[in-house]
XYZ file of C-alpha atoms in Angstrom:
479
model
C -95.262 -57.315 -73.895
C -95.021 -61.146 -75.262
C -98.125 -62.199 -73.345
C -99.701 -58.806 -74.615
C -98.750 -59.699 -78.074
C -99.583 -63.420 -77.976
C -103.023 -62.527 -76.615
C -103.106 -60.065 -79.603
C -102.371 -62.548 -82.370
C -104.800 -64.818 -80.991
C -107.763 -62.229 -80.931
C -106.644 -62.097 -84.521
C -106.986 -65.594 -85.380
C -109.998 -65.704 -83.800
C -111.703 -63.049 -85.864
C -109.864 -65.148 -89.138
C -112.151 -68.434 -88.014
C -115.034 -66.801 -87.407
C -115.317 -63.861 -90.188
C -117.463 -64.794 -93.329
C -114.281 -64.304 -95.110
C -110.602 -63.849 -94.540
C -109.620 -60.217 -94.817
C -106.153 -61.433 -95.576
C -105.430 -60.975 -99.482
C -102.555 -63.482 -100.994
C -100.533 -61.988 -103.921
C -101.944 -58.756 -103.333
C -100.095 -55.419 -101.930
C -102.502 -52.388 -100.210
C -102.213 -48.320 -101.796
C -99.561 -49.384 -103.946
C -98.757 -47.337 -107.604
C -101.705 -48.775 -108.913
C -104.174 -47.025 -106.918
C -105.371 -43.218 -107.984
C -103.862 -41.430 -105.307
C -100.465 -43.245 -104.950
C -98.976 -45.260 -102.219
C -100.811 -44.781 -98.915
C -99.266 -42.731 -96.098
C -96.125 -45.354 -94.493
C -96.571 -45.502 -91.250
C -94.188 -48.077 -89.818
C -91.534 -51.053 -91.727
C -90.666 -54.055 -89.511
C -87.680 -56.275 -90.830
C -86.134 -59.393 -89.472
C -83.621 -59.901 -86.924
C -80.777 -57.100 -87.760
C -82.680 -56.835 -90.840
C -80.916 -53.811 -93.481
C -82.986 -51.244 -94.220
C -80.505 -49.020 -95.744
C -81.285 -51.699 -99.092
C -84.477 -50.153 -99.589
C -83.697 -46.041 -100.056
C -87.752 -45.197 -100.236
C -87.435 -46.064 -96.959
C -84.842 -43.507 -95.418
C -86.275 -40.711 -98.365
C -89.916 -40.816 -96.841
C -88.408 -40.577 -93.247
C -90.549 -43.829 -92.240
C -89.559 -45.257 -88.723
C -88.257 -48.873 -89.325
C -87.852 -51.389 -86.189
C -86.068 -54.973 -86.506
C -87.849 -57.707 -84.728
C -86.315 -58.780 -81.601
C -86.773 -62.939 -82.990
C -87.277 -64.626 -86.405
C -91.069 -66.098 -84.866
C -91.784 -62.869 -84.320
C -92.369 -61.952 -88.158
C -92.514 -65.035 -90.157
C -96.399 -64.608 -90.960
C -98.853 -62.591 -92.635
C -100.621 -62.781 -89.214
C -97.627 -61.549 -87.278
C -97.357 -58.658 -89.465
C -100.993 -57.869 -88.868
C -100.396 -57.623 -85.398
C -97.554 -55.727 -85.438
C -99.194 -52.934 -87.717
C -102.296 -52.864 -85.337
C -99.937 -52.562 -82.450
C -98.002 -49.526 -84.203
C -101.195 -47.829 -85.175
C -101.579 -48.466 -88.574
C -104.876 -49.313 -90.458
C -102.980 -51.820 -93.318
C -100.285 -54.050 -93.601
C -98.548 -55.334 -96.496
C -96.497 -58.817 -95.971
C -93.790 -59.802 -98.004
C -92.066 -63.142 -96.540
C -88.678 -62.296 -98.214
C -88.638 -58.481 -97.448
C -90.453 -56.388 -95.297
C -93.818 -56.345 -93.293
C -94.929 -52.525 -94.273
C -97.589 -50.970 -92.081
C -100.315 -48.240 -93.657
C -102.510 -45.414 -92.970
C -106.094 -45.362 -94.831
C -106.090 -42.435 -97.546
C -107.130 -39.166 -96.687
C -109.722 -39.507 -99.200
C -112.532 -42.026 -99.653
C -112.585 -41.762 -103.281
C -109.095 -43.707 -103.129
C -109.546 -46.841 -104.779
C -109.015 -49.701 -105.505
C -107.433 -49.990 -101.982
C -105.398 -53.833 -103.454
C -103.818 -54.381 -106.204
C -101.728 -57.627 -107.686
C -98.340 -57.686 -106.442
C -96.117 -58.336 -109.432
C -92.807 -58.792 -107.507
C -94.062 -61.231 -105.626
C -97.074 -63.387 -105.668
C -95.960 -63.956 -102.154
C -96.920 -60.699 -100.966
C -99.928 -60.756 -98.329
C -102.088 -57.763 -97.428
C -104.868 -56.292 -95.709
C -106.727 -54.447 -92.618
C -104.791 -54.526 -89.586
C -107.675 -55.459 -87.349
C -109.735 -58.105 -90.053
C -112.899 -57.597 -91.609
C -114.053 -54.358 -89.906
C -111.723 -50.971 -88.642
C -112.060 -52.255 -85.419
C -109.368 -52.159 -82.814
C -108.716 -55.113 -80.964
C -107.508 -54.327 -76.969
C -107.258 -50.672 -78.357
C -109.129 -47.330 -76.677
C -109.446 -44.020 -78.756
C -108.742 -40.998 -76.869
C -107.758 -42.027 -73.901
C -104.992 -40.657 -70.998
C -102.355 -42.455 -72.887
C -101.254 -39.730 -75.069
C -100.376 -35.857 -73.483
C -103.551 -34.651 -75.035
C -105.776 -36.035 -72.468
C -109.109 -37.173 -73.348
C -110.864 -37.040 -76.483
C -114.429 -35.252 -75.721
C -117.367 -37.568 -75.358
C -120.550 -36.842 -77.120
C -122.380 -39.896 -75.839
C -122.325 -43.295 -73.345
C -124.466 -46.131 -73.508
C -125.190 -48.593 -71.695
C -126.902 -51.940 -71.481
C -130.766 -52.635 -69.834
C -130.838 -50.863 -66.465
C -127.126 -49.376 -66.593
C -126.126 -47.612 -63.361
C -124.115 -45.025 -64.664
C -123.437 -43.565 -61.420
C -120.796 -46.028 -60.942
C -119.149 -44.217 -62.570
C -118.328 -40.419 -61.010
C -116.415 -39.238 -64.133
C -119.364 -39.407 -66.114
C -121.786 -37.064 -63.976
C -118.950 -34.510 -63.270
C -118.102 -34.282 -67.361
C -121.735 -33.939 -68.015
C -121.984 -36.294 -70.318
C -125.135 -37.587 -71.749
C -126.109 -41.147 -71.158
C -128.392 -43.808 -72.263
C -129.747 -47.460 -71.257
C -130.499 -49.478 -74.450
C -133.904 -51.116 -74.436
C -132.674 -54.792 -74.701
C -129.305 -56.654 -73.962
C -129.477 -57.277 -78.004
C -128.819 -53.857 -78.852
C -125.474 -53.404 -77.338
C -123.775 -56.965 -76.958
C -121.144 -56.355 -80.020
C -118.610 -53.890 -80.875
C -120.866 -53.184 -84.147
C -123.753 -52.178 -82.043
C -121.993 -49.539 -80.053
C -120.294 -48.611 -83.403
C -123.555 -48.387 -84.816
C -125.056 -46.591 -81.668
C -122.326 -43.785 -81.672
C -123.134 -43.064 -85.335
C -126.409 -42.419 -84.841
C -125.164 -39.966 -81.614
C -123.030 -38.232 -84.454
C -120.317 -39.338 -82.921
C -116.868 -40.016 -84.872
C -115.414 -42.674 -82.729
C -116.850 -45.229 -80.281
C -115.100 -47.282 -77.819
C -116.773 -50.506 -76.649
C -115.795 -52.867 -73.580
C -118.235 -55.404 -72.802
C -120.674 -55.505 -70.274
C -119.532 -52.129 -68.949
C -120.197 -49.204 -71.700
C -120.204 -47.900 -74.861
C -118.387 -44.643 -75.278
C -119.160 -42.074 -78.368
C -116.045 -39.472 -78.685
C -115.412 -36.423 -81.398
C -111.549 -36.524 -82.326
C -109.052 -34.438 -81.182
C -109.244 -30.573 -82.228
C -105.003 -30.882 -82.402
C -103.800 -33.320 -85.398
C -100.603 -34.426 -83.021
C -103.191 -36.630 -80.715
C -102.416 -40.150 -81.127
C -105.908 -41.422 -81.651
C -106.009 -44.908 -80.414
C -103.415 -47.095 -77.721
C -103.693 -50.448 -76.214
C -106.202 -51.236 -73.511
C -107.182 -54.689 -72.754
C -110.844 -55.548 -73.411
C -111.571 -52.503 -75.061
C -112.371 -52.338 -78.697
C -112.663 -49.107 -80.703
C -112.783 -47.331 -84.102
C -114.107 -45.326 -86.171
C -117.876 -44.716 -86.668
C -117.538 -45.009 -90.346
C -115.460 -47.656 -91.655
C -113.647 -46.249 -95.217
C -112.667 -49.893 -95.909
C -115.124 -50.849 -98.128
C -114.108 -51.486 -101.890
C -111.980 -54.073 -102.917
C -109.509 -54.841 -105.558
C -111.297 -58.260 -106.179
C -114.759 -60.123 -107.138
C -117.396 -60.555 -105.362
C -119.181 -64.350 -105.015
C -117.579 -65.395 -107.950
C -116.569 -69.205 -108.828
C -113.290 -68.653 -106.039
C -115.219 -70.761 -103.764
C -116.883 -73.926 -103.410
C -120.372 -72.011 -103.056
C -120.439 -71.486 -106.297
C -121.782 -67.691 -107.874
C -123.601 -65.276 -105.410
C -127.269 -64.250 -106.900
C -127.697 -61.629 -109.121
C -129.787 -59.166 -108.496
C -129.208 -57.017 -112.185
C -126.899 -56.111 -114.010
C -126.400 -52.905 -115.376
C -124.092 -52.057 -118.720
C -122.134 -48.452 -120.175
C -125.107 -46.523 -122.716
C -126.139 -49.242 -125.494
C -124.262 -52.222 -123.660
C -124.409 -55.535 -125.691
C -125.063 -58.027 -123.089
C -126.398 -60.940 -124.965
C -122.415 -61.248 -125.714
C -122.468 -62.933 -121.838
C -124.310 -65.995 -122.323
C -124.587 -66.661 -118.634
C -127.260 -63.359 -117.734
C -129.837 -64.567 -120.318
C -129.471 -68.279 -119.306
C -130.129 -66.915 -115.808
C -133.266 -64.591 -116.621
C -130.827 -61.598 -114.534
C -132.751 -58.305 -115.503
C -130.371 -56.307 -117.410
C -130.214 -52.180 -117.877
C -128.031 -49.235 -119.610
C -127.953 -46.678 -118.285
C -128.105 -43.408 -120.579
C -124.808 -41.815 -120.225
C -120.970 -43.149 -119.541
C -120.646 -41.092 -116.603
C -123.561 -42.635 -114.670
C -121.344 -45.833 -115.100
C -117.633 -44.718 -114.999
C -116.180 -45.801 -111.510
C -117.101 -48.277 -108.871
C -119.041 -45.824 -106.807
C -121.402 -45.642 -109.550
C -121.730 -49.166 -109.494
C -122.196 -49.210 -105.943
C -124.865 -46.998 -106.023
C -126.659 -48.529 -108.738
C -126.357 -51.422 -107.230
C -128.068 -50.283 -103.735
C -130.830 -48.446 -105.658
C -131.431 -51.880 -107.067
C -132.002 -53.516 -103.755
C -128.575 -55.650 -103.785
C -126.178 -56.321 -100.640
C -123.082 -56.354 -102.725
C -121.626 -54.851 -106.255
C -118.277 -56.129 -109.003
C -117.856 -53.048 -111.022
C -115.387 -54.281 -114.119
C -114.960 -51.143 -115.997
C -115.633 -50.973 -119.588
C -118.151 -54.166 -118.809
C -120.285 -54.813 -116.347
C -121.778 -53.929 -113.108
C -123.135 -56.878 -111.355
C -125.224 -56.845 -108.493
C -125.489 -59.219 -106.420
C -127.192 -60.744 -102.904
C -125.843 -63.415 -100.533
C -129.268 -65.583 -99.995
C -127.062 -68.543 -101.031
C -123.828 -67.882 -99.402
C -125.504 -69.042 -95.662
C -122.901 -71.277 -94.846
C -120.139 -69.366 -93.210
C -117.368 -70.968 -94.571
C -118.595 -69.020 -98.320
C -115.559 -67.157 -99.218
C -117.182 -63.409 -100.539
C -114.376 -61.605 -102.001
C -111.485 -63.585 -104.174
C -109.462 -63.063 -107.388
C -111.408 -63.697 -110.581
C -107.912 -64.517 -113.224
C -110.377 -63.730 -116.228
C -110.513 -60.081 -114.691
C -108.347 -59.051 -112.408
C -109.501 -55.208 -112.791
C -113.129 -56.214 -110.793
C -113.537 -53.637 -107.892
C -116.175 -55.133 -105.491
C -117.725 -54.500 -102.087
C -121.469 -53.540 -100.144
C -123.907 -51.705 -101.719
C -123.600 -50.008 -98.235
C -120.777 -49.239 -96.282
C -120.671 -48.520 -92.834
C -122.589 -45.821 -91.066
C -124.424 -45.882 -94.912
C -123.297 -42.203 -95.867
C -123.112 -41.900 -100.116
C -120.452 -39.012 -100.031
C -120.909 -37.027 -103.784
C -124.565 -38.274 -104.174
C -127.867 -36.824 -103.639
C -130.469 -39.437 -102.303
C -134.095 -39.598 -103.947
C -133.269 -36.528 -106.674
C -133.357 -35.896 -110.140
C -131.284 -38.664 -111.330
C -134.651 -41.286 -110.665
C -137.059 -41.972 -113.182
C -139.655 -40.618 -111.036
C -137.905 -37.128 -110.251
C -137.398 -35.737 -106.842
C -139.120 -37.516 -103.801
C -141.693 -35.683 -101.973
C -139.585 -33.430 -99.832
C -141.327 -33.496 -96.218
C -138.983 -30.782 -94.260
C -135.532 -28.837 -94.646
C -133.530 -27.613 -91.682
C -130.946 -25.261 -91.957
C -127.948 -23.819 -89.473
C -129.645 -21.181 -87.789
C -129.054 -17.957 -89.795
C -129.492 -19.822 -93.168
C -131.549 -17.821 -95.472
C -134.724 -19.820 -96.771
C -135.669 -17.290 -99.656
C -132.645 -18.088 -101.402
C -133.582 -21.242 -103.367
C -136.817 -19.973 -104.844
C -137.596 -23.874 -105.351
C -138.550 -24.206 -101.708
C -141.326 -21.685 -101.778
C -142.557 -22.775 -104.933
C -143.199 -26.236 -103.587
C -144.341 -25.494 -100.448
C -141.804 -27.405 -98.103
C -141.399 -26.678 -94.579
C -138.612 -24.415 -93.540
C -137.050 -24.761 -89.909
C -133.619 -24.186 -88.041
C -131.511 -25.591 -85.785
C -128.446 -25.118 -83.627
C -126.917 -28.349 -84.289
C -126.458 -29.653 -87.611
C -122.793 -29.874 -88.597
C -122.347 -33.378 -90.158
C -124.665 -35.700 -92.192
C -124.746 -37.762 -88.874
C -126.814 -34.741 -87.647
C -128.717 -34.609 -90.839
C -130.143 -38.509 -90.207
C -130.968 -37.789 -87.094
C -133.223 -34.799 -88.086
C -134.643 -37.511 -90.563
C -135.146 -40.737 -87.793
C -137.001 -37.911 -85.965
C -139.240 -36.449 -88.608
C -142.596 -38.693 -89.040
C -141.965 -40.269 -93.250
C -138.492 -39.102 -93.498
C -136.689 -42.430 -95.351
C -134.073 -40.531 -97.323
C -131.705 -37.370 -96.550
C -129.479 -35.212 -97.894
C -126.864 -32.740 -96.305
C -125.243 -29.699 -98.143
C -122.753 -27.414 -96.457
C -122.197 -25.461 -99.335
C -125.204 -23.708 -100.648
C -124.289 -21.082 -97.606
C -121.225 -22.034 -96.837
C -120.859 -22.682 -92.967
C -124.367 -23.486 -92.838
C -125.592 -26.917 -93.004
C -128.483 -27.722 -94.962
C -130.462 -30.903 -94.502
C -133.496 -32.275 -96.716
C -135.690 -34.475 -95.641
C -137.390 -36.797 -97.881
C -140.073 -39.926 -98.611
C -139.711 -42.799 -99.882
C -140.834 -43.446 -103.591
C -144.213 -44.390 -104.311
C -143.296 -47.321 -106.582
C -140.372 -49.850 -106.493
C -139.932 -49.325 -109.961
C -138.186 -45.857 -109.061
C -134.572 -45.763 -108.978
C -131.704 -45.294 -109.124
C -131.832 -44.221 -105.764
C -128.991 -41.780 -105.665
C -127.033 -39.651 -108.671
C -123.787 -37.880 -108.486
C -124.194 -34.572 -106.956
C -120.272 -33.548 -105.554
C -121.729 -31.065 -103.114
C -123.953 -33.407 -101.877
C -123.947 -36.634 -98.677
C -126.907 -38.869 -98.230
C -128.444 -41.729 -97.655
C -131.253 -43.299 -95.914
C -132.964 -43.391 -92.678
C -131.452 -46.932 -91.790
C -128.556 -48.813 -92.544
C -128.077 -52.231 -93.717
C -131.436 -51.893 -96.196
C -132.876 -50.033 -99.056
C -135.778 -47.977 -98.155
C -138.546 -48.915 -100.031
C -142.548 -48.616 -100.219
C -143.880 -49.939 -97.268
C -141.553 -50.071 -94.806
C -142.659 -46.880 -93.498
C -145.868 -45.792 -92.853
C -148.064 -46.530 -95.977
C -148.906 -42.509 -95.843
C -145.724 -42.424 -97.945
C -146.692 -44.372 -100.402
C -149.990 -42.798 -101.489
C-alpha cells in the first residue's frame, strides 16, 4: 500500500509540473458556507497520528468516517492530502496544516458555485481537485469487479489504428460495440478517450494506454462505488463539472502579465470609461439590455463564448471580461490566481468539458439576428410534431428516433446531419420524450450572443473546444 501510495503522489506531482497551472489553491477552502448551496457532501477527514476528532462535533453530527494517519509524513502536505482524498474517492480536498485534511464530493448540482472561497481561519488552508487540473482518476477504473455490483455496462470501446479487439473474448461475448480510431493521434491521452466516450454518449470512460478506451453508463443502483484503484488505468467522468473558479483569470498574479481581452461586457447602461485600462487598450465594450442577461457567472460565461473567447472573470456588479490565452504560450503562465482588489472574481472556460450549456438555448431568440435557420428536429418516437404549430409554419423537417435520451444523443444527431453547427435538447415539451433541434450556423459574425437562458433547455455546438462560426462549415450555411 506504501509503494501504491508513493507511486500515487508522484503521478500527482507529475501532473503539478506539467499542468499550465497548479490546481492547488493557497488560502482557499472548497464548498465551504460561502458557496450557494452550502458545504459540499463530506466524504472522508484524515487527522494526524492519534489525531482527536471528537474536537470538531460537525464531524461526529454529519456521521463522516474519520481515519488517523498511520505516520506524521504521511499528511504533512497539501499534496499528501490530495492523494489521500483521491484514494478515498473523493473529488476535493481541503488542507489545513494545523487541523484536518477534509475530503469532498462535487455538488449535486452544476449551478453550485463558486466552488473556492477565502479561508478566513486560516490563510494556511490549501484546496482543490483531488486528481489536478481535470476529474481524472489517476491508477483508478470506473465500474469495475471491485465493488459487489459487478460491472458497469459499456456503451462503447475504442481502440487505436488497427486494434485487434479479439484479444479480447469479453468484448465479443458482451456484444459490445467497438471502434479503431483513424490515427494514433486520436487516442494517445486520457482526454481523447474522454472526449471519444462523450461523443458515444457515454457517461464515463476508462482509458489505459496502448490497450483501450472503455465508454460505460453508471450504475442503475446509487450504492455502486463508482471508481477503485487499478494501476495504469485512468478514468472519469465524460463531463468534467469542475469548471468555475473562485479566482481571476490571467490577471497581473503572474509574471506573464494580463491575458488578452477579447470584450468586455457591462450590467444595462454600464459606465466603463470609469476603467481607464479598456479604452487605453481599444477592448470593444457592450451592455447588455437587461440585469438578468448579466447576473451570475454563467451568463458571463456564455457571453463570453458567444464572443469567441477561451476564458471569462465575471465580478458581479462590474464587469465581465473576456479573455484569450494567445500570450500565455509559455507553460509556466499561471491562468487562475487571486486578484486582492477583487476577491469576488468567478473565472473559468468559455467551454467546459464535453461543451454542454445546461439552462441555455443555442442560436435562439436571445441573438440579434433571431433564431438560426433550423435544418431538422428529431423527437423520441411517439412525440407529437403538430403540437408546436411553429414547426409547420416554418417548414422544418420532422423525424424520430429510438435513441435520444441525453444531449450527448442530441450532438450526435447534429455531427450527423449535413450544416448542423448548433443543437438544442428539450425533455420537457412532452415529458419523457426527447426533443432535439438542429441548427446552422449564423450568417454573420456579428450575431451573438450565441446562447440565452432558457431553464428547460441544454445545448451547444457541434464541436468542442471552438465557437462555431461562418465558414467553418460548409459555406451553404452561410448564404
Amino acid at each position: 500500500m506504501a509503494a501504491a501510495r508513493t507511486m500515487q503522489v508522484g503521478l500527482l506531482l507529475a501532473i503539478l509540473g506539467s499542468a499550465r497551472a497548479t490546481c492547488l489553491k493557497p488560502g482557499y477552502d472548497m464548498g465551504d458556507s460561502a458557496n450557494s448551496c452550502g458545504y459540499a457532501p463530506e466524504v472522508k477527514v484524515f487527522g494526524g497520528p492519534g489525531y482527536d476528532f471528537s474536537a470538531h462535533s460537525w464531524i461526529a453530527s454529519k456521521g463522516i468516517t474519520t481515519e488517523a494517519v498511520g505516520a506524521a509524513e504521511d499528511l504533512d502536505s497539501a499534496t499528501d492530502c490530495q492523494a489521500l482524498c483521491l484514494g478515498a474517492g473523493a473529488d476535493y480536498f481541503a488542507y489545513d496544516p494545523v487541523a484536518l485534511c477534509v475530503c469532498k464530493a462535487e455538488y449535486a448540482e452544476a449551478s453550485c458555485y463558486p466552488l473556492y472561497a477565502p479561508y478566513e481561519s486560516s490563510s494556511a488552508m490549501i484546496a482543490g481537485p483531488a486528481s489536478c487540473g481535470t476529474c481524472f482518476r489517476v491508477d483508478h477504473d470506473m465500474g469495475a469487479d471491485f465493488n459487489g455490483c459487478g460491472y458497469a455496462p459499456e456503451v462503447k470501446i475504442f481502440g487505436g489504428p488497427g486494434y485487434d479487439f479479439s484479444a479480447h473474448s469479453w468484448i465479443a461475448s458482451k456484444g459490445i460495440t467497438t471502434e479503431a480510431v483513424g490515427a494514433a493521434g486520436d487516442l494517445d491521452s486520457a482526454t481523447d478517450c474522454q472526449e471519444l466516450c462523450f461523443g458515444a454518449g457515454a457517461a464515463y470512460f476508462a482509458y489505459e494506454p496502448d490497450q483501450l478506451c472503455v465508454c460505460k453508463d453508471p450504475y442503475e443502483a446509487s450504492n455502486c462505488t463508482l471508481f477503485g484503484e487499478r494501476t495504469n488505468i485512468t478514468a472519469g467522468p465524460t463531463v468534467c463539472q469542475d469548471c468555475f473558479r473562485g479566482s481571476d483569470m490571467g490577471a497581473d498574479f503572474n509574471g506573464c502579465g494580463y491575458a488578452s481581452e477579447v470584450k468586455v461586457f457591462g450590467g444595462p447602461g454600464y459606465d466603463f470609461s470609469a476603467h481607464s485600462w479598456i479604452a487605453s487598450k481599444g477592448i470593444t465594450t457592450e451592455a447588455v439590455g437587461a440585469a438578468d442577461e448579466l447576473d451570475s457567472a454563467m451568463d458571463c460565461q456564455a457571453l463570453c463564448l458567444g464572443a469567441g473567447a477561451d476564458y471569462f472573470a465575471y465580478e458581479p456588479g462590474q464587469l465581465c471580461v473576456c479573455k484569450e490565452i494567445d500570450g500565455y504560450s509559455d507553460a509556466s503562465c499561471v491562468l487562475y490566481g487571486l486578484n486582492a482588489g477583487a476577491p469576488d472574481i468567478t473565472s473559468g472556460p468559455t467551454q467546459c468539458p464535453g461543451c454542454i450549456m445546461d439552462g441555455y438555448d443555442a442560436a435562439g431568440s436571445a441573438n440579434i439576428c433571431g433564431y438560426a435557420v433550423e435544418v431538422k428536429i428529431v423527437a423520441t418516437t411517439g412525440y407529437d410534431f403538430s403540437e408546436p404549430s411553429w414547426i409547420a409554419t416554418k417548414g422544418i423537417p420532422t423525424a424520430h428516433t429510438d435513441n435520444l435520451r441525453t444531449p450527448y444523443d442530441c450532438r450526435m444527431l447534429c455531427m450527423a446531419e449535413t450544416g448542423c453547427a448548433f443543437f438544442a435538447f428539450d425533455a420537457m415539451k412532452q415529458p419523457g420524450k426527447g426533443f432535439c433541434v438542429l441548427k446552422q450556423a449564423y450568417s454573420h459574425p456579428s450575431c451573438e450572443p450565441q446562447y440565452g437562458a432558457d431553464d428547460d433547455i441544454a445545448s451547444g455546438p457541434l464541436l468542442c473546444k471552438s465557437t462555431i462560426k461562418c465558414g467553418m462549415l460548409d459555406d451553404a450555411c452561410c448564404d
